[in-house]
Each structure stands twice: as structure tokens, then as C-alpha cells.
Coordinates of C-alpha atoms and ligand atoms in Angstrom, one line a residue:
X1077 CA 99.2 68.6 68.4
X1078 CA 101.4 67.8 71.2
X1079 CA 103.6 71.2 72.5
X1080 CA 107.2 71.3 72.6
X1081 CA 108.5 74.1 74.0
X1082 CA 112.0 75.0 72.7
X1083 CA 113.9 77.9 75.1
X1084 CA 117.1 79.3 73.3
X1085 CA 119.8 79.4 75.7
X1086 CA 123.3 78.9 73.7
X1087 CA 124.0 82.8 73.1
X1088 CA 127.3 83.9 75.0
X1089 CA 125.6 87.1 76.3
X1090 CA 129.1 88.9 75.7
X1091 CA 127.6 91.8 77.0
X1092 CA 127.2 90.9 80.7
X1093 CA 130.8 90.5 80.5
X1094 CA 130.8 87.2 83.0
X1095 CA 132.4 84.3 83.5
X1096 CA 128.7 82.9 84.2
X1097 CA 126.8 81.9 81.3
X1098 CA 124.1 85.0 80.9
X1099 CA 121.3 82.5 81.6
X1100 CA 122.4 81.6 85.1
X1101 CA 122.6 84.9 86.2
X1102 CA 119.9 85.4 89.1
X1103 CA 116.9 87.3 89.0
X1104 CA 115.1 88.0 92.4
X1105 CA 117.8 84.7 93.3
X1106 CA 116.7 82.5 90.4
X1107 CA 118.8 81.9 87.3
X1108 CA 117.1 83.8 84.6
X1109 CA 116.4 80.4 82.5
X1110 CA 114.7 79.4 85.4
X1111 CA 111.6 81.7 85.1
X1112 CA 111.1 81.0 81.9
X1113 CA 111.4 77.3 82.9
X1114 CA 108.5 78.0 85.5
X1115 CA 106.3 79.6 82.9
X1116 CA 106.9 77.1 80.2
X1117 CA 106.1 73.9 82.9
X1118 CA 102.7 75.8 83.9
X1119 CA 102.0 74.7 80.5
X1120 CA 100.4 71.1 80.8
X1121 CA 101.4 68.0 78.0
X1122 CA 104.6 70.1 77.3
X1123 CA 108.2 68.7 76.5
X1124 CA 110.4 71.2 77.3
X1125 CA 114.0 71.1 74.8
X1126 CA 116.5 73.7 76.1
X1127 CA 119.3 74.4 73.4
X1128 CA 122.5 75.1 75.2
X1129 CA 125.9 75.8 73.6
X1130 CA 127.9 79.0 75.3
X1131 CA 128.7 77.4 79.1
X1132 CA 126.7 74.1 78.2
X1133 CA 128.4 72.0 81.2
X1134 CA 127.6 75.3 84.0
X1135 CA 124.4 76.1 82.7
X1136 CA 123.1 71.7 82.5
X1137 CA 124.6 71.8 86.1
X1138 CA 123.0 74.4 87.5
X1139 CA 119.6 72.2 86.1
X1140 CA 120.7 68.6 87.5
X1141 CA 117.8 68.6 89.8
X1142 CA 115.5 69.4 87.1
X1143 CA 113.9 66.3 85.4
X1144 CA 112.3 65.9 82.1
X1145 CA 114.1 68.6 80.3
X1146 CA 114.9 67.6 76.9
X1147 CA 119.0 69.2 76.4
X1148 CA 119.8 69.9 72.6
X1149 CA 123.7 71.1 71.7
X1150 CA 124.1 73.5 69.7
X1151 CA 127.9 73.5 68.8
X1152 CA 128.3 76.9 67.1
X1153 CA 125.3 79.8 67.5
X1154 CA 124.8 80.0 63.8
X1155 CA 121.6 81.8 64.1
X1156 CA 117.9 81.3 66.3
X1157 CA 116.4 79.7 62.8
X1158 CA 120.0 77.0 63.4
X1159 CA 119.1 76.8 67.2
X1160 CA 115.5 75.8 66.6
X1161 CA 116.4 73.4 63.5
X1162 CA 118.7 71.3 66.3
X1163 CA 115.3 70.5 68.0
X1164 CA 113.7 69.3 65.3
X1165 CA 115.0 65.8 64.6
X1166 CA 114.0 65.0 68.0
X1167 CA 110.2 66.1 67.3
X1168 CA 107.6 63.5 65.9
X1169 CA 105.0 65.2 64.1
X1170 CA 102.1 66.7 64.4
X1171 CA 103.9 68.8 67.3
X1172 CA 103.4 72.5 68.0
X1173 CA 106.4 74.3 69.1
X1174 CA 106.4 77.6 71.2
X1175 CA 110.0 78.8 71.2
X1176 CA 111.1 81.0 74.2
X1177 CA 114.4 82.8 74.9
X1178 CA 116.6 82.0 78.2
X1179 CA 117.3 85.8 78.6
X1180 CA 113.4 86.9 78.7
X1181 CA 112.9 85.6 81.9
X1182 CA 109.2 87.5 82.9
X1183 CA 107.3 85.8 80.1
X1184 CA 103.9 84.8 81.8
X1185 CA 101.9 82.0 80.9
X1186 CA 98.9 83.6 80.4
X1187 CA 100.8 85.0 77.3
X1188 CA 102.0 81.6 75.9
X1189 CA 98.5 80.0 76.4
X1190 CA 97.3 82.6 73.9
X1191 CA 99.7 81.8 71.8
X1192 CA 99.5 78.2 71.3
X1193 CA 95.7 78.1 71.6
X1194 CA 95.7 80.2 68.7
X1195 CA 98.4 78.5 66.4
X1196 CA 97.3 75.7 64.5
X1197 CA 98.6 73.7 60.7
X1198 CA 97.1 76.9 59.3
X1199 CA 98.0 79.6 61.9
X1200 CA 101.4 80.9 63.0
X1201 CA 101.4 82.9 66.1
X1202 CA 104.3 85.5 66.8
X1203 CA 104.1 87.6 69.9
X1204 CA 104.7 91.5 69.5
X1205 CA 105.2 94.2 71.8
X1206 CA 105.3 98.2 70.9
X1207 CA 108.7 99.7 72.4
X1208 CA 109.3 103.4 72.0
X1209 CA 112.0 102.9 71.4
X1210 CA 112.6 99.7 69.2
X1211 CA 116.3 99.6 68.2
X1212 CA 117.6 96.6 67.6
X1213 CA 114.8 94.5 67.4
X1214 CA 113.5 93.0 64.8
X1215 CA 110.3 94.7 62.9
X1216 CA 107.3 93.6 61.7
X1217 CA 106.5 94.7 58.5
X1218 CA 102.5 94.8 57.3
X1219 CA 100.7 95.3 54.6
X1220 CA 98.0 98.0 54.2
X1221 CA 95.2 96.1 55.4
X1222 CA 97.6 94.8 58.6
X1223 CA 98.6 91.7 58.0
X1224 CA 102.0 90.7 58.7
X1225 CA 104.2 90.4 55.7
X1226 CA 108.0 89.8 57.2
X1227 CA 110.0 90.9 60.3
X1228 CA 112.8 92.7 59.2
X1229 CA 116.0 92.8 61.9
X1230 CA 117.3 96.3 62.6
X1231 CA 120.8 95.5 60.8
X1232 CA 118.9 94.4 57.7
X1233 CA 116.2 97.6 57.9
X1234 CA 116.0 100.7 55.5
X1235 CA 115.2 104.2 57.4
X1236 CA 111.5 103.5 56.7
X1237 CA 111.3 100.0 58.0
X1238 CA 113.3 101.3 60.8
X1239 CA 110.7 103.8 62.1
X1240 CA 107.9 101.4 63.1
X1241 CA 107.5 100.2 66.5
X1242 CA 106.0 96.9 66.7
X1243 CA 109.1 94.5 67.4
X1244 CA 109.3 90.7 67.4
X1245 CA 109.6 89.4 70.8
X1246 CA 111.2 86.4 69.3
X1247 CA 108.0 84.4 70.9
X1248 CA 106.3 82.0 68.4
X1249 CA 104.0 79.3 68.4
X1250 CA 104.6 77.4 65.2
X1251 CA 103.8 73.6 64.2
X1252 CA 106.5 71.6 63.7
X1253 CA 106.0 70.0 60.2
X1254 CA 106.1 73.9 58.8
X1255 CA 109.3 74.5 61.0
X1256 CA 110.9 71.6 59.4
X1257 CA 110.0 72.8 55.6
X1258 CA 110.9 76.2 56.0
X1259 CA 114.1 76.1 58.1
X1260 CA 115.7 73.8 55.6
X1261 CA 114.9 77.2 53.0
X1262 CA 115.9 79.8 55.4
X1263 CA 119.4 80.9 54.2
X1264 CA 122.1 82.7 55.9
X1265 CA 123.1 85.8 53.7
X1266 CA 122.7 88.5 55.8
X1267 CA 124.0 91.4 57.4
X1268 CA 124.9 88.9 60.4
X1269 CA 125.6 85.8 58.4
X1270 CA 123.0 83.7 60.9
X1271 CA 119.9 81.8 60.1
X1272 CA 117.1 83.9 61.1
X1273 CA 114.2 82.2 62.9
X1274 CA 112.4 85.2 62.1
X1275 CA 112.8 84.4 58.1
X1276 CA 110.1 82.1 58.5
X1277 CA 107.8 84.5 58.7
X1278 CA 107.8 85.5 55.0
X1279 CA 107.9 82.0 54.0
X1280 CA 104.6 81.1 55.4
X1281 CA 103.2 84.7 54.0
X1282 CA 104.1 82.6 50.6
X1283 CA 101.9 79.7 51.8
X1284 CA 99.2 81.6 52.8
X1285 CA 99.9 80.4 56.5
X1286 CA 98.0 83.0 58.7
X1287 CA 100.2 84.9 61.1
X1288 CA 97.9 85.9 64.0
X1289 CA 99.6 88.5 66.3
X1290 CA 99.3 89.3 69.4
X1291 CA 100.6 92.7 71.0
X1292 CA 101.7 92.5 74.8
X1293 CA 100.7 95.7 76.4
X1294 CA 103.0 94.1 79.3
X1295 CA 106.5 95.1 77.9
X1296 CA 108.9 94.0 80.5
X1297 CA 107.1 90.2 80.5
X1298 CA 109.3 90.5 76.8
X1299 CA 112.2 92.2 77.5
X1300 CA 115.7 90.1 77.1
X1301 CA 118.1 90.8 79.2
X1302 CA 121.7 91.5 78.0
X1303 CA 123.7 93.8 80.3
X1304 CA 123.7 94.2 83.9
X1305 CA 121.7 97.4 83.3
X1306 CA 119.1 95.5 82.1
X1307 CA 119.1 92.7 84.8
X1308 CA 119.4 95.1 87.8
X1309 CA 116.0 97.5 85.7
X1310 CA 114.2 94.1 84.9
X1311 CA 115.2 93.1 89.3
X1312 CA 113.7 96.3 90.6
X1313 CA 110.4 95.8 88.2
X1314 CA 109.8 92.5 89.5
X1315 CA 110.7 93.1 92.8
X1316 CA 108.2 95.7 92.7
X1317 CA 105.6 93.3 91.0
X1318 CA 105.8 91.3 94.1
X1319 CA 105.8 93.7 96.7
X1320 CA 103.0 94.8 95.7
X1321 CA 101.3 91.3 95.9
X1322 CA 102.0 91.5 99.4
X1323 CA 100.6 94.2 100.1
X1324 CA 97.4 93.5 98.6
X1325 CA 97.3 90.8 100.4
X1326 CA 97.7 92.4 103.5
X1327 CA 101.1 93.2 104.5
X1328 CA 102.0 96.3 105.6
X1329 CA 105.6 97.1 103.9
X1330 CA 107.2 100.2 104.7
X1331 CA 109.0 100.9 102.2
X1332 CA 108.3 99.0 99.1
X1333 CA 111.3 100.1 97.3
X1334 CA 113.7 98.0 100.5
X1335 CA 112.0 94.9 100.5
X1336 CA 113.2 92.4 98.3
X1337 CA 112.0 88.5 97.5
X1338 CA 114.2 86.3 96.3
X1339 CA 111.5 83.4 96.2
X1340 CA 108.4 82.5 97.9
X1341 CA 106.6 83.9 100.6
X1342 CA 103.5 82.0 102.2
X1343 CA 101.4 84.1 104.2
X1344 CA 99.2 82.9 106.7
X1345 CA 97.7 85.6 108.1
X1346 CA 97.1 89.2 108.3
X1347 CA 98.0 92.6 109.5
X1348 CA 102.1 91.7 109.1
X1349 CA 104.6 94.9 109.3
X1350 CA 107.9 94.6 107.5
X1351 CA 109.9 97.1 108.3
X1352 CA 113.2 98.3 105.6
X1353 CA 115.7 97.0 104.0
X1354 CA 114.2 93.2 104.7
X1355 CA 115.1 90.1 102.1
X1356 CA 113.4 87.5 102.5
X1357 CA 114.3 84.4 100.2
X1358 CA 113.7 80.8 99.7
X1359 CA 110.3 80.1 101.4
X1360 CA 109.1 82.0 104.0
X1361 CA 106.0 81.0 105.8
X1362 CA 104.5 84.2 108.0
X1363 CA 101.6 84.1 110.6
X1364 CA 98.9 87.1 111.8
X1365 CA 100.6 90.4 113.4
X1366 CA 104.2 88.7 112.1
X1367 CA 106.5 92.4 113.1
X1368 CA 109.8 92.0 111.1
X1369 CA 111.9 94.7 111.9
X1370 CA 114.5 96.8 109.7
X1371 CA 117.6 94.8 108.2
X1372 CA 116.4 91.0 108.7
X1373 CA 117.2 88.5 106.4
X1374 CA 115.3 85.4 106.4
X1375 CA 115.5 82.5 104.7
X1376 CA 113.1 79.5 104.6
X1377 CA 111.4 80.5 107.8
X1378 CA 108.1 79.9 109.5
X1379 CA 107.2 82.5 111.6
X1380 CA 103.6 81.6 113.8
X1381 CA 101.4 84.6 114.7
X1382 CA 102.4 87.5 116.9
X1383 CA 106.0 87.0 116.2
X1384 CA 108.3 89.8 116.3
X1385 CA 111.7 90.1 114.8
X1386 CA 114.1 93.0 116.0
X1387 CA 116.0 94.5 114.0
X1388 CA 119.3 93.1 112.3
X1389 CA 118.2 89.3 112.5
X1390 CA 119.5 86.7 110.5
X1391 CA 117.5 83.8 110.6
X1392 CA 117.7 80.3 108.1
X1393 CA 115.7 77.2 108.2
X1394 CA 114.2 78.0 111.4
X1395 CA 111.0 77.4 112.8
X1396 CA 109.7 80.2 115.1
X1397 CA 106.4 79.6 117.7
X1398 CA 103.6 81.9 118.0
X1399 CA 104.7 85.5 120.4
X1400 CA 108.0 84.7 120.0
X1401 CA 110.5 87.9 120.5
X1402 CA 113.8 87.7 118.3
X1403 CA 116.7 90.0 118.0
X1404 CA 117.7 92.9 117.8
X1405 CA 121.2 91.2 116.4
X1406 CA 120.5 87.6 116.7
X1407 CA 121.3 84.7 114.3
X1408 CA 119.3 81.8 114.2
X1409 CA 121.1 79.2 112.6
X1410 CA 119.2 76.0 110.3
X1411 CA 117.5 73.5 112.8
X1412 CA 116.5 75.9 115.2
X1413 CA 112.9 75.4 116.5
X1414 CA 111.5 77.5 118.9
X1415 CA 108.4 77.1 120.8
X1416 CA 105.8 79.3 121.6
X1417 CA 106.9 82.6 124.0
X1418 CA 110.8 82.0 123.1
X1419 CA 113.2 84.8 123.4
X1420 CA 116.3 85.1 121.5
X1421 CA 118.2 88.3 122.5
X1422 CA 121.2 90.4 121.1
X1423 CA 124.0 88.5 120.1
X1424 CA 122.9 85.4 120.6
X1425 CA 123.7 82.4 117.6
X1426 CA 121.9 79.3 117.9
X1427 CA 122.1 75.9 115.5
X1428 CA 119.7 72.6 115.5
X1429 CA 118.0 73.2 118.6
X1430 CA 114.7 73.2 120.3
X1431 CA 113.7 75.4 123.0
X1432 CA 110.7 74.5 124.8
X1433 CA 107.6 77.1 125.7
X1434 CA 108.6 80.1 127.1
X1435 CA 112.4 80.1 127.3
X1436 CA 115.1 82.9 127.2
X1437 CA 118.1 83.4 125.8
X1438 CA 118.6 86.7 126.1
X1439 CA 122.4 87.6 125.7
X1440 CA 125.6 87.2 124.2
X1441 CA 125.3 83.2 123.9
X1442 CA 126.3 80.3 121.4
X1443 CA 123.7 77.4 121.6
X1444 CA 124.4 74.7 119.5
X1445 CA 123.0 70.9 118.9
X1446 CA 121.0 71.4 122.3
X1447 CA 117.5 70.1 123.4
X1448 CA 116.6 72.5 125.9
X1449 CA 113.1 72.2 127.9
X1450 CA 110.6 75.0 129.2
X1451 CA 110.8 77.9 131.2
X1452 CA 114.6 77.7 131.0
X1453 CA 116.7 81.3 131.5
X1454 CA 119.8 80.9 130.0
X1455 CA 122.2 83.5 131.7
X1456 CA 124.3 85.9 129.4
X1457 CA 127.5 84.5 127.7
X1458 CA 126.7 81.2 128.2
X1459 CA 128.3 78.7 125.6
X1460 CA 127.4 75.4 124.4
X1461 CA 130.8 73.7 123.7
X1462 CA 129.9 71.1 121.2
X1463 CA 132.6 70.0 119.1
X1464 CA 135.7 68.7 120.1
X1465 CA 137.2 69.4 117.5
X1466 CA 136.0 65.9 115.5
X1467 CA 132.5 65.5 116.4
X1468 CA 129.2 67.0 117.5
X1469 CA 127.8 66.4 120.6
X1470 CA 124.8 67.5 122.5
X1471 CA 123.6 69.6 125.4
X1472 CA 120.3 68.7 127.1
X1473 CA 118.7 71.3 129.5
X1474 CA 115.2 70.3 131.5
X1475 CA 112.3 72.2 132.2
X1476 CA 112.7 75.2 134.5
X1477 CA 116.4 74.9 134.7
X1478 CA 118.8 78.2 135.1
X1479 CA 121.6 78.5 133.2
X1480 CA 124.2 81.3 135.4
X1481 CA 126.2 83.5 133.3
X1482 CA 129.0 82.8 131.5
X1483 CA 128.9 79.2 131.6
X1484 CA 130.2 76.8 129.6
X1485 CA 128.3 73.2 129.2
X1486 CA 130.9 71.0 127.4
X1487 CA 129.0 68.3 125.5
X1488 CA 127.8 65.9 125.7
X1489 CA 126.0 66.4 128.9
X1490 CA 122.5 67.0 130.3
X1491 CA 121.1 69.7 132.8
X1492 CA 118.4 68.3 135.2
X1493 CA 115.2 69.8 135.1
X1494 CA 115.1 72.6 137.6
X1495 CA 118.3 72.4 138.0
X1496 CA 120.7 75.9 139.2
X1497 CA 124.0 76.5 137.3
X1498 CA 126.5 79.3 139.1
X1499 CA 127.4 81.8 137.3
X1500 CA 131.4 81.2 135.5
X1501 CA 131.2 77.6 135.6
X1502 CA 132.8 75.0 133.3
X1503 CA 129.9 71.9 133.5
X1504 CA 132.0 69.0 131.9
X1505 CA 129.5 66.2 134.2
X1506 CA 126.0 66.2 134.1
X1507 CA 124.1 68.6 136.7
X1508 CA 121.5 66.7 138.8
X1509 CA 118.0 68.1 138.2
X1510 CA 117.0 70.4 141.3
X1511 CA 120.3 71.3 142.6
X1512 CA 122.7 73.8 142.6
X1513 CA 125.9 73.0 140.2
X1514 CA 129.0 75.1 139.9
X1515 CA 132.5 75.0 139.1
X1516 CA 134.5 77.9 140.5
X1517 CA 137.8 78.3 141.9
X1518 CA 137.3 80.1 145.3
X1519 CA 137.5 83.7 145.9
X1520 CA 140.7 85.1 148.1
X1521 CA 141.4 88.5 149.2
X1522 CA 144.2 90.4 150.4
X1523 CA 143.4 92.9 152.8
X1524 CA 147.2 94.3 153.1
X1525 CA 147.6 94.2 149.3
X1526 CA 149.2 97.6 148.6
X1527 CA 149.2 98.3 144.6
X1528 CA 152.6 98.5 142.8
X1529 CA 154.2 102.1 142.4
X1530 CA 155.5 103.9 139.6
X1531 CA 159.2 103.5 139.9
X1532 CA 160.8 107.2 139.5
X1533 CA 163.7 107.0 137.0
Ligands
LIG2754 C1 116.1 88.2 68.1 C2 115.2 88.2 66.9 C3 114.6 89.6 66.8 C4 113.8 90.0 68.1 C5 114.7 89.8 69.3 C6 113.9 89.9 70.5 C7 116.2 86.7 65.3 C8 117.0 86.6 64.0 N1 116.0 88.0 65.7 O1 117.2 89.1 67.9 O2 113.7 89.7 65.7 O3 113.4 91.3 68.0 O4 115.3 88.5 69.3 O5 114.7 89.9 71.6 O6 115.6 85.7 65.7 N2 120.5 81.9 70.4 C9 120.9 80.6 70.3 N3 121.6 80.2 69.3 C10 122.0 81.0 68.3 C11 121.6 82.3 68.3 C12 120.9 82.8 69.4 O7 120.6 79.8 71.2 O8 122.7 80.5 67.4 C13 119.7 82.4 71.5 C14 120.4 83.4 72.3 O9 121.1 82.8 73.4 C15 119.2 84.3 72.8 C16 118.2 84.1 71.7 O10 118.6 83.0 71.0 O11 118.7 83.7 74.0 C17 118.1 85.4 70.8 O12 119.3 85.5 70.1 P1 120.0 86.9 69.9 O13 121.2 86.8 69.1 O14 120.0 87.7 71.2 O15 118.9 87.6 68.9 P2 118.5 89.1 68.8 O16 119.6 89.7 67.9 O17 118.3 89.7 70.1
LIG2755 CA1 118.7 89.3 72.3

């Protein structure tokens, strides 16, 4: 049977109390729909249908990138049995259809590929999970040999039905022939008024459709989220999850609880030291004996071996060369490249450049749209000026050259290789490699000078 996965995604999510549609609210930086997008795509031969109503333009938006996903409308949210019948028409049978929530984002797919290798035209199978305590959910109701007889939702339960534990997920794995039959008998008078996916249940009890459960001991792969509470438990959990990946893979993280990924990291190496309070999103590629010190953020970086970031560094799409020393307090804007044996000092910013082996920058600068060579010192306060106010334009700065502080070099213009730069000068001309450039208005003294008095009143 070919599988269609159908993710519910057209609830409001009143609860989070947003203007953003509960789906796209990020966990560890991803919208929540898009974990259970990643889970369901690990799946191979699947057509994935997401039915979106609440937010529908936001949430197709935040997806636009995203090929191949299948977008149903549900107009009103009549019910998950309504939000699954949308899909159908669109289905050619025989199909199998696992149907996943947008607001459970740690699903695994180790899960689901139980799931729909067990589900067949005779087999349904429902994913279950035992929570202390279940409130809310909907039960699942057995007989005395333990087989599944109905799931029963908490506003439709007695006090009996009430006290058991195992709760529907909402996770099935269902062919799409039975869906057809038995959402068209599914009805809506309930405590809720809403088609209840979960109705089906009972329906293929009657047809002697096995239900074959399967109990996650994992309970937060099946939580929903539906208040901020939630998202910010269900944020430390996984951030915790992959901490501890890192770890195991040889990262030495100081303080689990203060590091936080918000995407991918790629190690390279081993023996890396992350200090606290890091974040590290997008994707971050680290080398051997990497030392990342407290406060860094780093996005989409690749830092070669023996690279060590000082504390309070932001660096974004940057590429940093083995032994290179950054920080503490410098910004490394996107486009910077650095060769191996750069130094980036305190308070320096730098954007789309490339600094050749063994350069400095110690201090205090601005170093934009440049092409600087090796073995250059670039003195303290030293500014590239490279917009006019219109355009960009660039600084070039040759091997071994030596940058005085506090100079300006107003762009475009080039700065020979081995070339001296006095300290205060405005360079508007190009600077002939090997020899010594400044601009500087002379030095006077006054040696008779005598300092104005304070006038007596
Ligand atoms: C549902 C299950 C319950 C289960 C619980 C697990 C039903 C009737 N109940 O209850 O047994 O224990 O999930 O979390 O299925 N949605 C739509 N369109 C609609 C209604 C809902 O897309 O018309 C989406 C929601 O956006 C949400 C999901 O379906 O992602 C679940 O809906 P929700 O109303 O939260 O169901 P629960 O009451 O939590
Ligand atoms: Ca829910």
C-alpha cells in the first residue's frame, strides 16, 4: 500500500495565546510542524498532506521552500475524524495513512515505522503511551483478555473509564479504504459536537479489524504541545536530548543545562570544550580541541582544529582556520573567512572578508568588504570606510603590510604589500607596497602657552 501521511495542523491552539499559528512556534529554532515534517520525510514512498485551517496563509508561508507537501483546507475544525476525511478525496486506494499531529513535534521515526509496518487491510495500528497523569486525553478502553474495544475522550468518560492510564496519542496507521467507510459513519453528537477520529476505533472492533497497539515507553516523543508551559518543558527535554549527544560524542560541555542547539552541529573532531551559556544554531561545523568560551553565539560556522573562541563572540556564516584566536567581544559578521593563525581581538566587527595566514586584528576595529593578505597587523581603531553612503566598495591590504592605529582606509583602495600606514591617517589613495604612507596634519607647539585662568567674580 502506498503511505500517506496526513499531519493535523488547523487547530487554533487558543491556549498559546499568539498571534502565530501554534504550529509555527519554534522548538530548539524550528517551527514545531517542522519536526514532525522531518520525522514523517525519514519515511521513504510517503506523500505527505498537511491539513491547515487556523493561520492557513502564515503557516503555508512559513513552508514555501518546502516541496512536495500535499496542502488540504480545512475551512472550519469540525473535529480530527473531519480533518482526516478532507484528505481522503485526494487518496487513490489501496493507501495506508499514518496521521500525525502538528503540535507533537518529537515523534521519532523509529516509532511510525512500527506503526505502519504493522498496519495492514486487516490491522489498525494506534500508538499509546501511559501518562500518570492522563487528563484530557482520550482512553483506551479493553476488554478482559486486552484487546482494544474504543477510546473514550475525557469529556465523554465515566469515573471508571476515567481512571485508566493508557491514552491515545492520536497516532494511527490506518488504510485508507477503511478510513473512507468509517468516517462517512462517524457522527458528531458528543460532548464537543466534533467528529472524533478516535470513533473509528469501535467501528473496526465491529468489523473484526485487529487494533494492534503499541505503548511508547518514550512519553515526551507524544506529548502535544498547547501552552507555552508546555513548549518551554518539551525545549529544555530536547535540548537536553542533544546535549547529551554531544557529549557522547566527545564534547566536553560544562554545563549541560546552558548550552542550547537550535539546529545542527557537525563535529569533526575530538576533545571540544564549550564553555556556558553557548547557542549554537543553524549548522555548525567544529574541528579537534575547538575551545568555545562562555556567552558565544554561533551561527552556521566552521571552526578548524585548535580554534579558540573568547568569551562573548558572536560569530555568523563565518569560516574560521585551524589555531585561530577570537574574541573575547568580537563579532564576526557573514563572509568572514579567516585563515589559519588569525586573530580577531576585543571589539573588533568584521563582514565578507578574508584574512590571509597569520594576521591580527587585535582591537577596537571595523573591517568590512576587505581582501586582506598575510602577516598583516592591523593597528587598534582602525576603520574600513566602505560605503558611501550608496555603494560598497572594497579595501585590499597585501602581505606583511601594517596598518598604524586609528586609520581610516576609505574605499575603494589597495594597501601594497609590505606596505607602513602612520598611525591617525585618513588613506583616500592607494599606499604603494613597501613604503611608509600617512596622512597627518603636523604637530606644533607653544612653548609660551600659559593655560587660561579662572576669572574671579
Ligand atoms: C486528540 C484525541 C485524543 C488524544 C489526543 C492526544 C480526538 C477526538 N481526540 O484530542 O484521543 O488523546 O488528541 O493529543 O482525536 N485538528 C484539526 N482539525 C480539527 C480538529 C483538530 O486539524 O477540526 C488538529 C489540531 O490542530 C491538533 C490535532 O488535530 O493538532 C488534535 O486536535 P485537538 O483538538 O487538540 O484534540 P485533543 O482534544 O487533544
Ligand atoms: Ca491536543
Amino acid at each position: 500500500m502506498k503511505l500517506t501521511t496526513v499531519i493535523l495542523a488547523a487547530g487554533r491552539g487558543a491556549r498559546m495565546r499568539s498571534a502565530l499559528p501554534k504550529v509555527l512556534h519554534p522548538l530548539a529554532g524550528r517551527p514545531l510542524l517542522a519536526h514532525v515534517l522531518t520525522a514523517a520525510r525519514a519515511l521513504p514512498n510517503n506523500d505527505v498532506y498537511i491539513v491547515y485551517g487556523h493561520g492557513g496563509a502564515q503557516v503555508q508561508s512559513a513552508f514555501a521552500h518546502e516541496s512536495e507537501i500535499h496542502w488540504v483546507h480545512q475551512t472550519e475544525q469540525l473535529g480530527t475524524g473531519h480533518a482526516v476525511a478532507q484528505v481522503l478525496p485526494h487518496l487513490v486506494d489501496p493507501a495506508l495513512v499514518l496521521v500525525l499531529y502538528g503540535d507533537v513535534p518529537l515523534i521519532s521515526t523509529d516509532t511510525l515505522r512500527l506503526l505502519i509496518q504493522a498496519a495492514n487491510h486487516h490491522t489498525l495500528a494506534l500508538l499509546t503511551v501511559a501518562l500518570d497523569n492522563p487528563t484530557g486525553y482520550g482512553r483506551i478502553v479493553r476488554d478482559v483478555n486486552g484487546s482494544v474495544l474504543r477510546i473514550v475522550e475525557e469529556k465523554e468518560a465515566n469515573d471508571v473509564i476515567r481512571q485508566i492510564n493508557e491514552v491515545n496519542t492520536g497516532i494511527i496507521a490506518v488504510s485508507a479504504a477503511h478510513l473512507r467507510r468509517w468516517l462517512t459513519q462517524v457522527q458528531n453528537n458528543n460532548a464537543q459536537g466534533e467528529y472524533y477520529l478516535t470513533d473509528i476505533i469501535a467501528l473496526a472492533v465491529n468489523e473484526q479489524i485487529t487494533i494492534k497497539t503499541f505503548t511508547t515507553q518514550k512519553t515526551q516523543e507524544v506529548l502535544g504541545i498547547n501552552d507555552r508551559v508546555q513548549l518551554a518543558t518539551l525545549e529544555r527535554y530536547y535540548q537536553q536530548q542533544q546535549v547529551e549527544q554531544l557529549m557522547l560524542q566527545g564534547v566536553t560541555v560544562l554545563d549541560p543545562a546552558r548550552l542550547d542547539i537550535r539546529g545542527h552541529v557537525e563535529l569533526m573532531g575530538e576533545d571540544v570544550l564549550i564553555d556556558v551559556n553557548v547557542i549554537l544554531s543553524g549548522h555548525n561545523r567544529i574541528g579537534s580541541r575547538v575551545q568555545i568560551g562562555a556567552n558565544c553565539i554561533l551561527h552556521n560556522v566552521t571552526l578548524a582544529d585548535d580554534v579558540e573562541i573568547l568569551p562573548h563572540s558572536v560569530l555568523e556564516n563565518t569560516v574560521v582556520g585551524q589555531g585561530c584566536v577570537i574574541g573575547p567581544f568580537a563579532r564576526l559578521r557573514p563572509g568572514t573567512v579567516l585563515a589559519d593563525q588569525v586573530k580577531i581581538g576585543n571589539f573588533v566587527e568584521t563582514k565578507k572578508i578574508t584574512v590571509g595566514y597569520g594576521s591580527k586584528i587585535n582591537h577596537l576595529s571595523y573591517i568590512g568588504d576587505s581582501d586582506i593578505g598575510q602577516k598583516v597587523n592591523i593597528g587598534a581603531g582602525t576603520i574600513t570606510c566602505n560605503y558611501d553612503g550608496v555603494n560598497k566598495h572594497k579595501t585590499v591590504i597585501g602581505d606583511g603590510a601594517f596598518i598604524g592605529s586609528d586609520t581610516q582606509l576609505v574605499a575603494p583602495v589597495t594597501v601594497g604589500a609590505g606596505a607602513t600606514i602612520g598611525a591617525g591617517s585618513t588613506i583616500t589613495k592607494d599606499a604603494p607596497a613597501e613604503q611608509l604612507t600617512l596622512s597627518r596634519s603636523s604637530q606644533v607647539s607653544f612653548a609660551r602657552w600659559q593655560r587660561p585662568e579662572k576669572k574671579s567674580s
